[in-house]
Coordinates of C-alpha atoms in Angstrom, one line a residue:
Chain A
X1 CA 125.7 88.2 2.8
X2 CA 122.8 87.8 2.4
X3 CA 120.9 89.7 -0.3
X4 CA 117.0 90.7 0.4
X5 CA 114.6 92.2 -2.2
X6 CA 111.5 93.0 -0.9
X7 CA 108.8 94.1 -4.0
X8 CA 106.1 96.7 -3.0
X9 CA 102.7 98.3 -4.4
X10 CA 101.9 101.5 -3.7
X11 CA 97.4 101.4 -3.7
X12 CA 94.8 103.8 -3.0
X13 CA 94.5 104.2 0.6
X14 CA 91.9 101.6 1.6
X15 CA 90.6 103.5 4.0
X16 CA 89.8 106.7 1.0
X17 CA 89.1 103.4 -2.0
X18 CA 85.8 103.0 -2.0
X19 CA 85.1 106.4 -3.1
X20 CA 86.5 105.0 -6.0
X21 CA 83.4 104.3 -7.6
X22 CA 82.2 102.8 -12.2
X23 CA 79.3 104.9 -13.3
X24 CA 77.1 103.1 -14.3
X25 CA 76.3 105.1 -17.7
X26 CA 80.2 105.6 -19.4
X27 CA 81.4 102.3 -17.2
X28 CA 84.6 103.3 -16.5
X29 CA 85.6 104.2 -13.4
X30 CA 85.3 107.7 -11.6
X31 CA 88.7 108.3 -8.9
X32 CA 88.0 110.9 -6.9
X33 CA 91.7 112.5 -5.7
X34 CA 92.6 109.3 -3.3
X35 CA 96.0 109.1 -2.3
X36 CA 98.6 106.2 -3.1
X37 CA 99.6 104.5 -0.4
X38 CA 102.1 101.7 1.1
X39 CA 100.0 98.3 0.8
X40 CA 99.6 96.8 4.0
X41 CA 101.1 93.6 4.0
X42 CA 104.1 94.4 2.4
X43 CA 105.0 96.7 5.3
X44 CA 104.4 93.1 7.4
X45 CA 107.4 92.1 4.0
X46 CA 109.8 95.4 4.5
X47 CA 109.6 94.5 8.5
X48 CA 110.7 90.9 7.9
X49 CA 113.6 91.6 5.9
X50 CA 114.4 94.7 8.0
X51 CA 114.1 92.4 11.2
X52 CA 116.4 89.2 9.3
X53 CA 119.0 91.7 8.4
X54 CA 119.0 93.1 12.7
X55 CA 120.0 89.0 12.5
X56 CA 122.0 88.1 9.7
X57 CA 124.9 90.4 7.5
X58 CA 121.6 91.5 4.9
X59 CA 121.3 93.5 2.4
X60 CA 118.0 95.1 1.1
X61 CA 116.5 96.1 -2.4
X62 CA 112.9 97.3 -2.6
X63 CA 111.6 97.6 -5.8
X64 CA 108.2 98.3 -6.8
X65 CA 106.7 99.1 -10.7
X66 CA 104.0 101.6 -11.1
X67 CA 103.3 105.7 -12.5
X68 CA 105.6 107.8 -10.7
X69 CA 104.6 108.5 -7.5
X70 CA 104.6 105.0 -6.8
X71 CA 108.7 106.4 -5.9
X72 CA 107.3 107.7 -3.1
X73 CA 106.2 104.3 -1.2
X74 CA 109.9 103.2 -2.1
X75 CA 111.1 106.6 0.2
X76 CA 109.2 105.0 2.4
X77 CA 110.8 101.3 2.0
X78 CA 114.1 103.2 2.8
X79 CA 112.9 105.7 5.4
X80 CA 112.5 102.1 7.3
X81 CA 115.8 101.2 6.1
X82 CA 116.3 99.8 3.1
X83 CA 119.6 100.3 1.7
X84 CA 118.4 100.9 -2.7
X85 CA 115.0 101.3 -4.1
X86 CA 114.4 100.6 -7.5
X87 CA 111.3 101.4 -9.2
X88 CA 110.1 100.6 -12.7
X89 CA 108.9 103.1 -14.4
X90 CA 107.2 104.1 -17.9
X91 CA 103.7 104.3 -19.5
X92 CA 104.1 100.8 -21.4
X93 CA 103.6 99.0 -18.2
X94 CA 100.9 101.0 -17.4
X95 CA 97.9 98.1 -17.1
X96 CA 98.8 94.8 -16.4
X97 CA 96.9 92.1 -14.7
X98 CA 99.1 90.3 -12.2
X99 CA 101.8 88.3 -15.0
X100 CA 101.8 91.7 -16.3
X101 CA 103.2 93.0 -13.6
X102 CA 104.9 89.3 -12.7
X103 CA 106.3 89.8 -15.6
X104 CA 108.0 92.8 -15.5
X105 CA 109.1 92.7 -11.8
X106 CA 111.3 89.4 -12.7
X107 CA 112.7 91.4 -14.8
X108 CA 113.2 94.1 -12.5
X109 CA 115.0 91.7 -10.2
X110 CA 117.3 89.9 -13.4
X111 CA 118.7 92.8 -13.8
X112 CA 119.4 94.5 -10.1
X113 CA 121.4 91.3 -9.8
X114 CA 121.8 87.9 -7.0
X115 CA 119.2 87.2 -4.5
X116 CA 119.1 84.8 -2.4
X117 CA 115.2 86.2 -1.4
X118 CA 112.7 88.3 -2.2
X119 CA 109.2 89.6 -0.1
X120 CA 106.5 90.2 -1.3
X121 CA 103.1 91.3 0.6
X122 CA 100.5 88.5 0.5
X123 CA 98.0 90.0 -1.7
X124 CA 97.6 93.2 -2.5
X125 CA 94.2 95.6 -0.9
X126 CA 93.5 97.2 -4.2
X127 CA 93.5 93.4 -5.6
X128 CA 94.2 91.6 -3.9
X129 CA 94.9 87.9 -6.1
X130 CA 97.8 86.9 -4.6
X131 CA 98.7 86.1 -8.0
X132 CA 102.4 88.1 -8.7
X133 CA 104.4 86.4 -5.5
X134 CA 103.9 83.3 -7.2
X135 CA 104.5 84.3 -11.1
X136 CA 107.9 86.4 -10.2
X137 CA 108.6 82.7 -8.7
X138 CA 107.8 81.3 -11.9
X139 CA 109.5 84.0 -14.5
X140 CA 112.6 83.6 -12.2
X141 CA 111.9 79.6 -12.1
X142 CA 113.2 79.7 -7.9
X143 CA 110.2 77.7 -5.8
X144 CA 107.4 79.8 -4.0
X145 CA 106.3 79.7 -0.1
X146 CA 102.6 81.3 -0.1
X147 CA 101.1 83.4 3.3
X148 CA 104.5 82.9 5.5
X149 CA 102.4 83.6 8.8
X150 CA 106.2 82.1 10.7
X151 CA 110.2 81.5 9.9
X152 CA 111.3 78.3 11.7
X153 CA 114.9 78.1 10.4
X154 CA 116.5 80.6 8.4
X155 CA 119.7 81.4 7.2
X156 CA 121.5 78.3 5.9
X157 CA 121.2 77.4 2.4
X158 CA 117.2 75.9 3.1
X159 CA 115.3 77.6 5.1
X160 CA 112.3 76.1 7.3
X161 CA 109.2 78.2 7.3
X162 CA 104.8 77.9 8.8
X163 CA 102.5 78.8 5.6
X164 CA 99.6 79.3 6.8
X165 CA 96.6 77.7 5.7
X166 CA 92.6 76.9 6.7
X167 CA 92.8 76.0 10.8
X168 CA 96.1 75.3 10.6
X169 CA 99.4 75.2 9.2
X170 CA 101.6 73.9 5.9
X171 CA 105.6 73.6 7.4
X172 CA 107.3 73.6 4.7
X173 CA 111.1 73.3 3.5
X174 CA 112.6 75.6 1.6
X175 CA 115.9 76.0 -0.6
X176 CA 116.7 79.6 -1.2
X177 CA 117.1 81.8 -3.9
X178 CA 113.4 81.4 -3.4
X179 CA 110.1 84.1 -3.2
X180 CA 108.2 84.6 0.3
X181 CA 105.1 86.4 0.2
X182 CA 104.1 86.8 4.3
X183 CA 100.8 87.0 6.2
X184 CA 100.1 89.3 8.7
X185 CA 100.7 86.9 11.2
X186 CA 104.4 87.4 10.6
X187 CA 105.0 90.7 12.3
X188 CA 103.9 93.2 13.9
X189 CA 106.1 96.7 11.5
X190 CA 107.4 99.1 12.7
X191 CA 106.2 103.0 12.3
X192 CA 109.1 105.6 10.6
X193 CA 111.2 107.2 12.6
X194 CA 112.7 111.0 12.4
X195 CA 116.3 109.8 12.2
X196 CA 115.2 107.3 8.8
X197 CA 113.8 110.0 7.0
X198 CA 117.0 112.1 6.8
X199 CA 119.3 108.8 6.7
X200 CA 117.0 107.6 4.1
X201 CA 117.5 111.3 1.5
X202 CA 121.0 110.1 1.0
X203 CA 119.8 107.1 -0.1
X204 CA 119.3 106.8 -3.9
X205 CA 115.6 105.3 -5.9
X206 CA 116.8 104.4 -9.5
X207 CA 113.8 104.3 -11.9
X208 CA 113.7 102.4 -14.8
X209 CA 111.6 101.8 -18.1
X210 CA 111.2 99.5 -20.2
X211 CA 114.5 100.8 -22.4
X212 CA 116.3 100.3 -19.7
X213 CA 115.1 96.7 -18.4
X214 CA 115.5 95.4 -22.3
X215 CA 111.3 94.4 -22.6
X216 CA 109.8 94.1 -26.4
X217 CA 106.7 96.7 -26.0
X218 CA 104.3 92.6 -26.3
X219 CA 106.0 92.0 -23.1
X220 CA 104.3 94.5 -20.9
X221 CA 101.6 96.4 -19.3
X222 CA 97.9 95.9 -21.0
X223 CA 99.5 94.5 -24.2
X224 CA 101.0 91.8 -21.9
X225 CA 98.5 90.6 -20.2
X226 CA 96.5 87.6 -20.9
X227 CA 93.5 89.1 -19.6
X228 CA 91.4 92.2 -19.3
X229 CA 88.8 93.5 -18.3
X230 CA 86.0 93.4 -20.7
X231 CA 83.0 95.4 -19.2
X232 CA 81.6 97.0 -16.0
X233 CA 78.2 97.0 -14.3
X234 CA 77.1 98.8 -11.6
X235 CA 75.0 97.0 -9.6
X236 CA 71.2 96.7 -9.5
X237 CA 69.9 93.3 -7.0
X238 CA 68.9 94.8 -4.2
X239 CA 67.0 93.7 -1.2
X240 CA 64.8 96.3 0.1
X241 CA 64.6 98.3 3.2
X242 CA 62.9 99.2 6.6
X243 CA 64.4 101.6 9.0
X244 CA 63.4 101.1 12.6
X245 CA 63.1 104.2 14.1
X246 CA 62.6 105.1 17.7
X247 CA 64.4 105.7 21.1
X248 CA 67.8 103.4 21.2
X249 CA 65.8 100.7 23.4
X250 CA 62.7 100.5 21.1
X251 CA 65.2 99.8 17.9
X252 CA 66.5 97.1 20.0
X253 CA 62.8 95.8 21.0
X254 CA 61.3 96.1 17.8
X255 CA 63.9 94.5 15.9
X256 CA 64.4 91.2 18.5
X257 CA 59.9 91.0 18.0
X258 CA 60.8 91.4 13.9
X259 CA 63.9 89.0 14.0
X260 CA 61.8 86.7 16.1
X261 CA 58.5 86.4 13.8
X262 CA 60.9 85.5 11.6
X263 CA 61.4 82.9 13.3
X264 CA 65.5 83.2 12.9
X265 CA 66.4 84.0 16.8
Chain B
X1 CA 79.1 61.2 -28.9
X2 CA 80.9 64.5 -27.3
X3 CA 83.9 66.2 -29.0
X4 CA 87.0 65.4 -26.4
X5 CA 88.8 68.1 -27.0
X6 CA 89.1 71.7 -25.8
X7 CA 87.9 69.7 -22.6
X8 CA 86.6 72.1 -19.3
X9 CA 88.8 71.0 -16.4
X10 CA 88.7 70.7 -12.5
X11 CA 91.3 70.7 -10.6
X12 CA 90.1 68.8 -7.8
X13 CA 91.8 68.8 -3.5
X14 CA 91.7 66.4 -0.6
X15 CA 92.2 66.8 2.2
X16 CA 93.3 64.2 4.5
X17 CA 91.5 62.3 1.5
X18 CA 88.1 63.8 1.8
X19 CA 87.8 66.0 -1.3
X20 CA 86.2 69.5 -0.3
X21 CA 83.0 70.7 -0.9
X22 CA 84.3 73.7 -3.6
X23 CA 85.9 71.1 -6.2
X24 CA 82.3 68.9 -5.8
X25 CA 79.9 72.8 -7.7
X26 CA 82.9 73.5 -9.6
X27 CA 82.2 69.8 -11.1
X28 CA 79.2 71.0 -10.8
X29 CA 79.3 74.6 -12.6
X30 CA 82.5 72.9 -15.3
X31 CA 79.4 70.6 -16.2
X32 CA 77.2 73.5 -17.8
X33 CA 80.2 74.9 -19.1
X34 CA 80.9 71.7 -21.5
X35 CA 77.4 71.2 -22.3
X36 CA 77.3 75.0 -24.5
X37 CA 81.1 74.2 -25.4
X38 CA 80.4 70.9 -26.1
X39 CA 82.5 69.2 -25.1
X40 CA 83.6 66.7 -21.7
X41 CA 84.3 67.6 -18.0
X42 CA 87.6 66.3 -17.1
X43 CA 89.3 66.1 -13.1
X44 CA 92.7 66.2 -12.0
X45 CA 92.7 64.6 -9.1
X46 CA 96.3 64.3 -7.1
X47 CA 96.6 62.5 -3.7
X48 CA 97.3 59.2 -1.9
X49 CA 94.8 56.3 -1.2
X50 CA 91.9 58.1 -3.0
X51 CA 90.6 55.4 -5.6
X52 CA 87.2 55.4 -4.5
X53 CA 87.3 59.7 -4.5
X54 CA 88.1 59.5 -8.6
X55 CA 84.5 57.5 -8.4
X56 CA 82.6 60.4 -6.8
X57 CA 84.2 62.5 -9.4
X58 CA 82.4 60.4 -12.3
X59 CA 79.0 61.0 -10.4
X60 CA 79.4 64.4 -9.6
X61 CA 79.6 65.0 -13.6
X62 CA 83.5 64.3 -14.2
X63 CA 83.6 62.2 -17.3
X64 CA 86.9 61.3 -17.3
X65 CA 89.3 61.1 -14.5
X66 CA 93.5 62.2 -14.6
X67 CA 94.1 60.8 -11.4
X68 CA 97.5 60.4 -9.1
X69 CA 97.4 58.6 -6.3
X70 CA 100.4 58.0 -4.5
X71 CA 101.9 58.4 -1.0
X72 CA 104.1 62.0 -2.5
X73 CA 101.1 63.4 -3.4
X74 CA 99.0 62.7 0.0
X75 CA 98.7 66.1 0.2
X76 CA 99.8 69.7 -1.6
X77 CA 103.6 69.5 -3.4
X78 CA 103.7 72.6 -5.0
X79 CA 106.7 72.0 -7.4
X80 CA 105.4 67.9 -8.0
X81 CA 100.9 69.5 -8.4
X82 CA 102.8 71.5 -11.0
X83 CA 105.0 69.4 -12.9
X84 CA 102.2 66.7 -12.9
X85 CA 99.5 69.3 -13.9
X86 CA 101.3 72.0 -16.7
X87 CA 102.7 68.8 -18.2
X88 CA 99.3 67.2 -19.0
X89 CA 98.0 70.5 -20.2
X90 CA 100.3 71.2 -22.6
X91 CA 98.9 67.7 -23.7
X92 CA 95.3 67.6 -23.9
X93 CA 94.8 71.3 -23.9
X94 CA 92.0 72.2 -21.7
X95 CA 89.4 74.9 -22.9
X96 CA 88.8 76.0 -19.9
X97 CA 90.7 75.4 -16.4
X98 CA 88.7 76.5 -12.2
X99 CA 90.2 76.3 -9.2
X100 CA 88.8 77.0 -5.3
X101 CA 90.3 78.9 -3.7
X102 CA 91.3 77.9 -1.3
X103 CA 95.1 78.7 0.4
X104 CA 96.4 75.0 -1.7
X105 CA 94.5 76.5 -4.6
X106 CA 95.3 80.1 -4.8
X107 CA 99.0 79.0 -4.3
X108 CA 98.7 76.2 -7.0
X109 CA 96.2 77.9 -9.8
X110 CA 99.5 81.1 -10.1
X111 CA 101.8 78.6 -10.5
X112 CA 100.3 76.8 -13.4
X113 CA 99.2 80.4 -14.9
X114 CA 102.3 81.2 -14.9
X115 CA 103.9 78.3 -16.3
X116 CA 101.9 78.0 -19.1
X117 CA 101.7 81.6 -20.3
X118 CA 97.4 82.4 -20.3
X119 CA 96.0 84.0 -17.6
X120 CA 94.1 84.3 -14.0
X121 CA 90.8 85.7 -11.9
X122 CA 90.3 85.1 -8.3
X123 CA 87.1 85.5 -6.4
X124 CA 85.1 85.2 -8.9
X125 CA 81.4 85.0 -7.8
X126 CA 79.9 84.1 -11.4
X127 CA 81.3 82.4 -14.9
X128 CA 79.3 82.3 -18.0
X129 CA 80.3 82.7 -21.9
X130 CA 80.0 85.3 -23.7
X131 CA 78.3 85.0 -27.4
X132 CA 81.5 83.9 -29.5
X133 CA 82.2 81.1 -26.2
X134 CA 84.7 83.8 -25.0
X135 CA 84.7 82.7 -21.0
X136 CA 83.2 85.7 -18.5
X137 CA 84.6 85.9 -15.6
X138 CA 82.3 88.2 -13.0
X139 CA 84.1 90.0 -10.3
X140 CA 83.1 92.0 -7.6
X141 CA 85.1 95.7 -7.3
X142 CA 84.6 99.2 -7.8
X143 CA 80.8 98.2 -6.5
X144 CA 80.2 96.6 -9.3
X145 CA 81.0 94.1 -11.3
X146 CA 83.7 93.9 -13.7
X147 CA 83.9 90.9 -16.5
X148 CA 87.1 90.4 -16.6
X149 CA 88.0 88.2 -20.0
X150 CA 91.3 85.6 -21.3
X151 CA 90.6 86.4 -25.4
X152 CA 93.2 84.6 -26.5
X153 CA 95.6 82.7 -24.3
X154 CA 94.7 79.6 -22.8
X155 CA 93.6 77.5 -21.0
X156 CA 91.0 80.3 -19.3
X157 CA 91.6 80.3 -15.8
X158 CA 89.6 81.1 -12.4
X159 CA 90.2 80.6 -8.5
X160 CA 86.2 80.3 -6.3
X161 CA 85.5 80.5 -3.4
X162 CA 84.0 76.8 -1.4
X163 CA 79.8 77.8 -1.8
X164 CA 79.6 80.1 -4.8
X165 CA 78.1 77.3 -6.6
X166 CA 76.3 74.4 -5.2
X167 CA 76.7 70.6 -5.2
X168 CA 75.9 68.8 -8.3
X169 CA 73.5 65.4 -7.3
X170 CA 75.5 62.6 -7.4
X171 CA 74.7 60.4 -10.4
X172 CA 76.2 57.1 -8.9
X173 CA 74.9 56.0 -12.2
X174 CA 77.2 57.9 -14.4
X175 CA 80.2 56.1 -16.0
X176 CA 83.0 57.9 -17.2
X177 CA 87.0 56.7 -17.3
X178 CA 90.1 56.8 -14.8
X179 CA 93.2 57.2 -15.8
X180 CA 96.1 56.5 -14.0
X181 CA 98.8 59.1 -13.5
X182 CA 102.8 59.1 -13.4
X183 CA 104.5 61.0 -10.4
X184 CA 107.5 62.5 -12.0
X185 CA 110.5 61.6 -10.7
X186 CA 112.9 64.3 -12.0
X187 CA 112.6 66.9 -9.9
X188 CA 114.6 69.5 -8.7
X189 CA 113.3 69.0 -4.9
X190 CA 113.6 72.4 -3.7
X191 CA 110.9 72.5 -1.7
X192 CA 108.8 70.0 0.7
X193 CA 105.6 70.5 2.6
X194 CA 107.0 68.0 5.1
X195 CA 104.1 67.7 7.9
X196 CA 100.4 70.0 7.7
X197 CA 99.2 70.8 11.2
X198 CA 95.1 71.4 12.0
X199 CA 94.8 73.6 14.8
X200 CA 90.3 73.5 16.5
X201 CA 89.2 76.4 15.2
X202 CA 87.7 78.2 17.9
X203 CA 83.7 78.9 18.3
X204 CA 81.5 78.7 15.4
X205 CA 82.1 77.9 12.3
X206 CA 81.3 80.8 9.7
X207 CA 80.3 78.1 6.9
X208 CA 77.8 76.1 8.7
X209 CA 76.6 79.1 11.6
X210 CA 72.8 79.7 11.3
X211 CA 72.9 83.4 12.5
X212 CA 76.6 85.1 11.3
X213 CA 77.0 88.2 13.0
X214 CA 80.5 90.3 11.2
X215 CA 81.4 93.2 12.4
X216 CA 83.3 96.4 10.5
X217 CA 85.6 99.2 11.1
X218 CA 82.3 100.6 12.9
X219 CA 83.7 99.2 16.1
X220 CA 86.4 101.5 16.9
X221 CA 88.4 100.1 18.9
X222 CA 89.1 96.3 20.2
X223 CA 86.1 97.4 22.6
X224 CA 83.8 98.3 20.3
X225 CA 85.0 94.8 18.4
X226 CA 84.1 93.0 22.1
X227 CA 80.9 93.6 22.3
X228 CA 80.1 92.8 18.7
X229 CA 81.6 89.3 19.2
X230 CA 79.1 90.0 22.6
X231 CA 76.5 90.3 20.2
X232 CA 78.1 86.8 18.5
X233 CA 78.3 85.3 21.6
X234 CA 75.0 86.4 23.4
X235 CA 72.6 84.7 19.8
X236 CA 75.4 81.4 19.5
X237 CA 76.5 83.3 16.7
X238 CA 79.9 83.1 13.7
X239 CA 82.1 86.3 14.2
X240 CA 82.7 88.0 11.1
X241 CA 84.6 90.0 9.3
X242 CA 84.4 92.5 6.9
X243 CA 89.2 92.8 5.7
X244 CA 88.7 96.5 7.1
X245 CA 88.4 95.2 10.9
X246 CA 90.7 92.2 10.5
X247 CA 93.6 95.1 8.7
X248 CA 93.0 97.6 12.4
X249 CA 94.0 93.8 14.4
X250 CA 90.5 92.7 15.9
X251 CA 89.6 89.8 14.4
X252 CA 91.7 87.4 12.3
X253 CA 91.9 86.2 8.5
X254 CA 89.4 83.1 9.0
X255 CA 86.8 85.2 10.1
X256 CA 86.8 87.5 6.8
X257 CA 83.6 87.1 4.6
X258 CA 83.2 87.8 1.3
X259 CA 85.2 88.2 -1.9
X260 CA 88.9 86.5 -1.2
X261 CA 86.9 85.2 2.0
X262 CA 84.4 83.5 3.1
X263 CA 80.3 82.5 1.3
X264 CA 77.8 82.8 3.9
X265 CA 74.1 81.8 3.5
X266 CA 72.8 81.7 6.7
X267 CA 69.5 82.6 8.0
X268 CA 69.8 85.7 9.9
X269 CA 72.6 87.9 9.0
X270 CA 73.5 91.1 11.2
X271 CA 76.2 93.3 10.1
X272 CA 77.6 95.7 12.8
X273 CA 79.5 99.6 12.0
X274 CA 80.7 97.7 8.5
X275 CA 79.6 100.1 5.2
X276 CA 78.5 97.4 2.9
X277 CA 80.6 97.5 0.5
X278 CA 80.2 94.8 -2.1
X279 CA 83.4 92.1 -1.9
X280 CA 82.3 92.2 1.8
X281 CA 79.0 91.8 0.9
X282 CA 79.1 89.1 -1.9
X283 CA 80.2 86.5 1.2
X284 CA 76.4 87.3 2.0
X285 CA 73.7 86.7 -0.9
X286 CA 72.2 83.5 0.6
X287 CA 71.6 84.5 3.9
X288 CA 67.3 84.4 4.0
X289 CA 66.8 87.4 6.5
X290 CA 69.4 90.3 6.8
X291 CA 70.2 93.9 9.4
X292 CA 72.7 96.5 9.2
X293 CA 74.0 98.9 12.4
X294 CA 75.3 101.8 10.8
X295 CA 75.5 105.7 12.5
X296 CA 75.8 106.8 8.7
X297 CA 71.4 107.4 7.5
X298 CA 72.8 107.5 4.0
X299 CA 74.9 104.0 4.2
X300 CA 74.6 102.3 0.9
X301 CA 74.9 99.2 3.5
X302 CA 71.1 99.8 3.9
X303 CA 70.1 99.5 0.5
X304 CA 70.9 95.0 0.7
X305 CA 69.9 94.5 3.8
X306 CA 66.2 93.7 5.3
X307 CA 66.0 96.1 8.9
X308 CA 68.5 98.8 8.9
X309 CA 68.7 100.0 12.3
X310 CA 70.4 104.1 12.2
X311 CA 72.7 104.6 15.7
X312 CA 76.3 104.7 16.9
X313 CA 76.9 100.7 17.1
X314 CA 78.9 101.0 20.1
X315 CA 76.1 102.1 21.9
X316 CA 73.2 100.3 20.2
X317 CA 75.0 96.5 20.1
X318 CA 75.1 96.4 24.0
X319 CA 71.6 97.4 24.4
X320 CA 70.7 94.9 21.1
X321 CA 72.0 92.6 23.7
X322 CA 70.2 93.5 27.0
X323 CA 66.9 92.9 24.7
X324 CA 67.9 88.7 23.4
X325 CA 68.2 87.9 26.5
X326 CA 65.2 90.0 27.6
X327 CA 63.1 88.1 24.8
X328 CA 65.0 83.9 25.3
X329 CA 64.1 84.9 29.9
X330 CA 60.8 85.1 28.6
X331 CA 60.2 82.0 25.8
X332 CA 62.0 79.8 28.4
X333 CA 59.1 80.6 31.6
X334 CA 56.4 80.8 29.3

């Protein structure tokens, strides 16, 4: 049986994320009540797992790290068809950078036990570093392929995948167990079904904290993070705008004239 | 004599034996940091048949080039590349390591950082040293700029997009040392890049286009997006996008401009139906004339452009296209 672990992240809803701003005076983040949602590209990772399960004998475990409300995105993945959900949640995990996040997730994967494929979205909509997948692989001492946009050969011990790159792709041969981070091009994620939501009610989410993972405090969260945010600045450099007014035709004509005068069209 | 320890490193990248522009740009910035730190610039270059390219790196500002020159290194191979660089970094203990945020660099950088158990920053738009000579990575987020540091672990690593820094003028008279690297023989061999396939991009390339038209969520749907694409075509401009437009599936990731996309510096930039999020706007700082079309007069995009049109872009763009065509026709008849 193919054992799949899908790592997902609860991110501020991208449609409302612009409401999170830096207070220019206190230099802290002003968090309005932006809801947490399942990171968009993690839906592609989840869809890849579900398609593999439809074709092969597979078991899907979903894993996330975050505050207790992040449990909702794990629940969403269970409703999509995952078999089991884990949420790594602890005050001590707070303030983690990409490395501490990857380290903690990797410890969670080790504790879950056997795994053949770890799937992650290529990037999160909030940090979008693309670091977590490769760094999970490093901690687990297994190979990784990032930006996977097509599974060419799969099912056996060696897989072949296309990894997206500038104006083309790399054809990569990789031996399981491996981490794959997936791009949006890989598939079209399915939407939640009512029966899925009903079935998910019976599935459980296991919550693990620092004690269950048996980790020292200095290895996780802010303490386990090599990088820190040392300062926040609101931006000041701006251009002086000229708003062009009039009817729609007048505005268009004036704009064309101004751009022609500037010699740019 | 400059001191040789705690050097500033650049991991250079070549494709088909061509060193990428971003590698030269990073060497230029590494020189500035090394001057302040009183140390030297060392560059790692891996590939096949690339001895001459090592000379170019010295002309650009490298004091020393570690050159891995072997058929197995011809294109990016995650296992061998990571192994070579991590091992060498453990010996040479660089203070700073800079990597271009290409697709290969974006995979390689976190593998090296995790291998060295050190910190890595992404999407930097500036790199400078604080009063304690600690590297500050400036990263746009939340409508402002974050300063991120790696206070204890070394090297301090960062990835930077093409076009953030300018390429130094090559100085052919510069001298430097070329140190050949051995390719490690004993590797697990669990991953292999079999081939690299290039697909010709459609349309005008973003990075070199004199005019860029970028669209955002305000397009509303595919039809609205089509109008923005028509505007780009009318102007013979490259078509760019924001992340929401990519997420909606109207366009490909390759068209995304900004922090995690491409950096452009056109003569003219027209942003249509986008809100001026910093993550996008940092990609266009080099533009000469900037225009925004947005139906919200209070949108922050109007604080960042030269000309603003407050209007529904789906109504305005077709009219603008007509006016541009009229203007062009007039030019021909005069």
